[in-house]
Coordinates of C-alpha atoms in Angstrom, one line a residue:
I37 CA 79.4 84.3 90.8
P38 CA 76.4 83.7 93.1
A39 CA 74.4 86.8 92.2
V40 CA 74.4 89.3 89.3
Y41 CA 72.8 92.8 89.5
T42 CA 72.2 95.4 86.9
D43 CA 71.8 98.2 89.5
Y44 CA 74.5 98.8 92.2
R45 CA 71.9 100.2 94.6
H46 CA 70.0 96.9 94.5
M47 CA 73.2 95.1 95.1
M48 CA 74.1 97.2 98.1
A49 CA 70.6 97.0 99.5
A50 CA 70.7 93.2 99.3
G51 CA 73.4 93.2 102.0
D52 CA 76.0 90.4 102.6
L53 CA 78.8 92.7 101.3
D54 CA 82.0 93.9 102.9
A55 CA 83.5 95.9 100.1
V56 CA 83.0 97.1 96.5
V57 CA 85.3 97.6 93.6
I58 CA 84.3 100.5 91.4
G59 CA 85.4 99.9 87.8
V60 CA 82.7 101.9 86.0
P61 CA 83.4 104.9 83.8
D62 CA 84.8 108.0 85.5
D63 CA 81.5 110.0 85.5
L64 CA 79.8 107.3 87.6
H65 CA 82.4 107.0 90.3
Y66 CA 81.0 109.7 92.5
D67 CA 77.4 108.3 92.9
V68 CA 78.6 104.7 93.4
A69 CA 81.3 105.6 96.0
L70 CA 79.0 107.8 98.1
A71 CA 76.3 105.0 98.1
A72 CA 79.0 102.5 99.2
C73 CA 80.2 104.7 102.0
D74 CA 76.7 105.3 103.2
A75 CA 76.2 101.6 103.3
G76 CA 79.3 101.1 105.4
L77 CA 81.2 99.3 102.6
H78 CA 85.0 99.5 102.0
V79 CA 85.7 101.0 98.6
L80 CA 88.4 100.3 96.0
C81 CA 88.0 102.8 93.1
E82 CA 89.7 102.8 89.7
K83 CA 91.6 106.0 88.8
P84 CA 91.0 108.8 88.3
L85 CA 88.9 109.1 91.5
A86 CA 86.2 111.3 90.0
A87 CA 85.1 113.7 87.3
N88 CA 86.5 116.7 89.1
A89 CA 88.2 117.8 92.3
E90 CA 85.0 118.9 94.0
Q91 CA 83.6 115.4 93.6
A92 CA 86.9 113.8 94.7
Q93 CA 87.1 115.9 97.8
A94 CA 83.5 115.0 98.8
M95 CA 84.3 111.3 98.2
A96 CA 87.3 111.5 100.5
Q97 CA 85.4 113.3 103.2
R98 CA 82.5 110.9 103.0
A99 CA 84.7 107.8 103.2
A100 CA 86.6 109.2 106.2
A101 CA 83.4 110.1 108.0
A102 CA 82.0 106.6 107.4
G103 CA 85.2 105.0 108.8
V104 CA 85.6 102.6 105.8
K105 CA 88.8 101.7 104.0
H106 CA 89.2 103.6 100.7
M107 CA 91.8 103.1 98.0
V108 CA 92.5 104.3 94.5
L109 CA 94.3 101.8 92.2
Y110 CA 97.4 103.7 91.1
T111 CA 99.2 100.7 89.7
F112 CA 102.7 101.9 89.8
R113 CA 102.8 102.6 93.6
W114 CA 103.5 98.9 93.9
M115 CA 106.2 98.5 91.3
P116 CA 109.3 97.4 93.3
P117 CA 111.7 99.6 91.3
L118 CA 109.7 102.7 92.1
Q119 CA 109.4 101.6 95.7
Y120 CA 113.2 101.2 95.9
V121 CA 113.6 104.7 94.4
R122 CA 111.2 106.1 97.0
T123 CA 113.4 104.6 99.7
L124 CA 116.6 106.1 98.1
I125 CA 114.9 109.5 98.0
D126 CA 113.8 109.2 101.7
E127 CA 117.3 108.3 102.6
G128 CA 118.6 111.5 101.0
Y129 CA 120.0 110.2 97.7
L130 CA 118.8 113.3 95.8
G131 CA 119.1 115.8 98.6
R132 CA 117.2 119.0 97.8
F133 CA 115.1 118.3 94.7
Y134 CA 115.7 120.6 91.8
H135 CA 113.8 119.2 88.8
G136 CA 112.5 116.1 87.2
E137 CA 110.8 114.5 84.2
F138 CA 108.0 112.0 84.3
R139 CA 106.9 110.3 81.1
Y140 CA 104.3 107.7 80.2
L141 CA 103.7 106.9 76.5
M142 CA 101.2 104.6 74.9
G143 CA 99.5 104.3 71.5
Y144 CA 96.0 103.0 72.2
A145 CA 94.4 106.4 71.4
R146 CA 95.6 106.3 67.8
S147 CA 92.5 104.2 67.1
R148 CA 89.6 106.1 65.7
D149 CA 87.0 103.8 67.4
Y150 CA 84.8 105.2 70.1
A151 CA 86.3 105.0 73.6
W152 CA 84.5 106.5 76.6
R153 CA 87.8 107.5 78.2
L154 CA 88.4 109.8 75.2
D155 CA 84.8 111.2 75.3
R156 CA 84.8 114.6 76.9
R157 CA 81.2 114.0 78.1
R158 CA 82.3 111.0 80.2
A159 CA 86.0 111.5 81.2
N160 CA 89.0 113.9 81.1
G161 CA 90.7 112.1 78.3
L162 CA 94.3 110.9 78.3
L163 CA 95.1 113.3 81.1
G164 CA 92.6 111.6 83.4
D165 CA 93.6 108.1 82.3
I166 CA 97.3 107.4 82.2
G167 CA 98.0 111.0 83.1
A168 CA 96.6 110.3 86.5
H169 CA 99.2 107.6 87.0
V170 CA 102.1 109.9 86.1
I171 CA 100.8 112.7 88.3
D172 CA 100.4 110.3 91.2
T173 CA 104.0 109.0 90.7
A174 CA 105.4 112.5 90.6
R175 CA 103.7 113.6 93.8
W176 CA 104.4 110.3 95.6
L177 CA 108.2 110.6 94.8
V178 CA 108.7 114.3 95.1
G179 CA 105.8 115.9 96.9
E180 CA 102.7 118.0 96.4
I181 CA 102.2 120.0 93.2
A182 CA 101.5 123.7 93.8
A183 CA 101.1 125.1 90.3
V184 CA 100.5 123.8 86.8
N185 CA 100.8 125.0 83.2
A186 CA 99.6 122.7 80.5
Q187 CA 99.2 122.0 76.8
L188 CA 96.7 119.3 75.9
G189 CA 96.6 117.6 72.5
Y190 CA 93.5 116.7 70.5
F191 CA 94.9 114.9 67.5
V192 CA 92.6 112.0 66.7
E193 CA 89.0 112.6 65.7
R194 CA 86.6 109.8 66.7
P195 CA 82.8 109.3 66.7
G196 CA 80.5 109.6 69.7
A197 CA 79.0 106.6 71.4
D198 CA 76.0 106.5 69.0
G199 CA 78.3 106.7 65.9
G200 CA 77.5 110.3 65.3
P201 CA 79.8 113.3 65.8
G202 CA 81.9 113.0 68.9
E203 CA 83.3 115.4 71.4
A204 CA 86.9 114.2 71.7
A205 CA 88.8 114.6 74.9
N206 CA 92.6 115.2 74.9
D207 CA 94.7 112.3 73.7
C208 CA 98.1 113.6 75.0
A209 CA 99.2 116.0 77.7
L210 CA 102.3 118.1 78.6
L211 CA 102.4 119.7 82.0
L212 CA 104.9 122.1 83.5
V213 CA 104.6 121.9 87.2
Q214 CA 106.0 123.5 90.3
F215 CA 106.2 121.4 93.5
A216 CA 105.4 122.9 96.9
D217 CA 109.1 122.8 97.9
G218 CA 110.0 124.9 94.8
G219 CA 111.2 122.1 92.6
Q220 CA 110.2 121.9 88.9
G221 CA 108.8 119.1 86.8
V222 CA 107.7 118.1 83.4
I223 CA 104.9 115.6 83.1
Q224 CA 104.2 114.0 79.7
A225 CA 101.5 111.5 78.9
S226 CA 100.5 110.3 75.5
G227 CA 98.1 107.8 74.0
V228 CA 99.1 108.6 70.4
A229 CA 102.7 107.6 70.4
H230 CA 103.6 104.9 67.9
L231 CA 105.9 102.6 69.9
A232 CA 106.1 99.7 67.4
D233 CA 106.8 96.5 69.4
S234 CA 106.6 98.2 72.8
A235 CA 103.3 98.3 74.7
L236 CA 104.3 101.4 76.6
Q237 CA 107.2 103.4 77.7
Q238 CA 107.7 104.9 81.2
Q239 CA 110.6 106.9 82.4
V240 CA 111.4 109.0 85.4
R241 CA 114.4 111.4 85.7
L242 CA 115.1 113.1 89.0
Y243 CA 117.8 115.7 89.6
G244 CA 118.8 117.0 93.0
E245 CA 121.5 118.9 94.9
D246 CA 123.1 115.7 96.1
G247 CA 122.4 113.2 93.2
T248 CA 120.6 112.1 90.1
L249 CA 118.3 109.1 89.5
E250 CA 117.1 107.7 86.2
I251 CA 114.5 105.0 86.0
D252 CA 113.2 103.1 82.9
L253 CA 110.3 100.9 83.5
P254 CA 109.6 98.3 80.7
P255 CA 106.1 96.9 81.0
F256 CA 106.9 93.2 80.7
G257 CA 110.5 92.4 81.3
P258 CA 113.3 92.7 81.2
A259 CA 113.5 94.2 84.7
A260 CA 113.5 97.9 85.1
V261 CA 116.8 99.8 84.9
I262 CA 117.8 102.3 87.6
R263 CA 120.9 104.4 87.2
G264 CA 122.2 106.9 89.8
A265 CA 125.1 109.1 90.6
R266 CA 125.8 111.1 93.8
K267 CA 127.3 114.6 93.4
D268 CA 130.8 113.3 94.0
E269 CA 130.6 110.5 91.4
A270 CA 131.7 111.1 87.8
Q271 CA 129.8 108.1 86.2
M272 CA 126.3 106.8 86.5
Q273 CA 126.0 103.5 88.3
V274 CA 123.4 100.8 87.8
L275 CA 121.4 100.3 91.0
E276 CA 120.0 96.9 91.5
V277 CA 116.6 96.6 93.3
P278 CA 117.2 94.5 96.5
P279 CA 115.4 91.1 96.4
A280 CA 113.3 92.1 99.4
Y281 CA 111.4 94.6 97.3
W282 CA 110.4 91.9 94.9
G283 CA 109.3 89.3 97.4
A284 CA 107.8 86.4 95.5
A285 CA 107.4 88.4 92.3
D286 CA 109.5 87.8 89.2
P287 CA 111.7 90.7 88.3
A288 CA 111.3 89.8 84.6
N289 CA 107.6 90.3 84.9
P290 CA 107.0 93.3 87.1
F291 CA 103.2 93.0 87.1
S292 CA 103.5 89.6 88.8
V293 CA 103.6 91.6 92.1
F294 CA 99.8 91.7 91.8
T295 CA 99.5 87.9 91.9
T296 CA 102.3 87.2 94.4
N297 CA 102.5 90.1 96.8
S298 CA 100.2 92.2 99.0
A299 CA 99.7 94.8 96.2
G300 CA 96.9 96.4 94.4
A301 CA 93.5 94.8 95.0
R302 CA 95.2 92.3 97.4
R303 CA 96.6 95.1 99.4
F304 CA 93.1 96.6 99.7
I305 CA 91.8 93.3 101.1
D306 CA 94.7 93.0 103.5
A307 CA 94.1 96.5 104.8
I308 CA 90.6 95.5 105.6
L309 CA 91.5 92.2 107.3
R310 CA 94.4 93.7 109.3
D311 CA 92.6 97.0 110.0
E312 CA 95.5 99.0 108.4
P313 CA 95.4 102.2 106.3
A314 CA 94.7 101.6 102.6
V315 CA 97.2 103.5 100.5
P316 CA 96.9 105.2 98.1
S317 CA 93.7 106.6 99.5
F318 CA 90.8 108.7 98.3
Y319 CA 92.9 111.6 99.7
D320 CA 95.6 110.8 97.2
G321 CA 93.0 110.6 94.5
Y322 CA 91.7 114.0 95.4
R323 CA 95.2 115.5 95.2
V324 CA 95.7 114.0 91.7
Q325 CA 92.3 115.3 90.6
Q326 CA 93.3 118.8 91.7
V327 CA 96.2 118.7 89.3
I328 CA 94.0 117.3 86.5
D329 CA 91.5 120.1 87.0
A330 CA 94.3 122.7 87.1
A331 CA 95.8 121.4 83.9
L332 CA 92.4 121.6 82.1
E333 CA 92.0 125.2 83.3
A334 CA 95.6 126.1 82.5
H335 CA 95.2 124.8 78.9
A336 CA 91.9 126.7 78.4
G337 CA 93.3 129.9 79.9
G338 CA 96.9 129.8 78.6
C339 CA 98.3 130.5 82.0
A340 CA 99.6 128.8 85.1
V341 CA 97.1 127.7 87.7
A342 CA 97.9 127.5 91.4
I343 CA 96.7 124.6 93.5
E344 CA 95.7 124.6 97.2
T345 CA 98.1 122.2 99.0
Q346 CA 96.9 122.6 102.5
A347 CA 95.6 119.6 104.4
V348 CA 91.9 118.8 103.7

């Protein structure tokens, strides 16, 4: 590392940069991203994009106006099993979408230690952390979310950053959503699920007029399992992910796509070098943030909250 800075503004002013990666806590994304765009730097930002939808929209607009590449690191966009499922959906496997279930469970929030992600003064809790992944997966596979009802859980008490009383954010979330095309969905994310020897559990269930798809995504081998059945089939069939989707990655280690393929941070770099769109973009981050904001409002108000889905 040729130079170390304690102030991002000094780093950007020093020049000799092409791009920045924003991995600071959520409440700092906005200021750093705007400064980077104003400096003409390409920006890769950790999810969720911002503290709220207003900030996220401003970030997306500033990045577009600056003409820089901008990406949000929604990890599961690059998982070959989900990419294959997206192809199946595009080819009409489900037909008209009826309803679906999107679930992502972990246990890291069971700890009572301080964590800024679970500090309401710094972030939107589990909903903004792994919840952002599930929301992005749902809208990527199915489409925009038009309305949200939500129940957020606050089960584990933890101290503040100084060791005193804390202001705990949600550590689990259950969302009932309506997609813009009329389909229904249940989104569940939890950080307080005891999973024993499993680091995480992730499942997607999709039901449509013409077929059904079920996806289980183990974190570290064996390979994901995809089952499907068209409306004229009486039994579910295991659907193998074609080798082309894996490329040089090892199916027994799905996260190897980030060290072998043009995925994640490497995809961001390739988008810059090839002058191609960087996806998922800040626009995708803004759309996810709209759902997060709506879920927080729905939980507080005890009623469904509509989301503007028109183009920004």
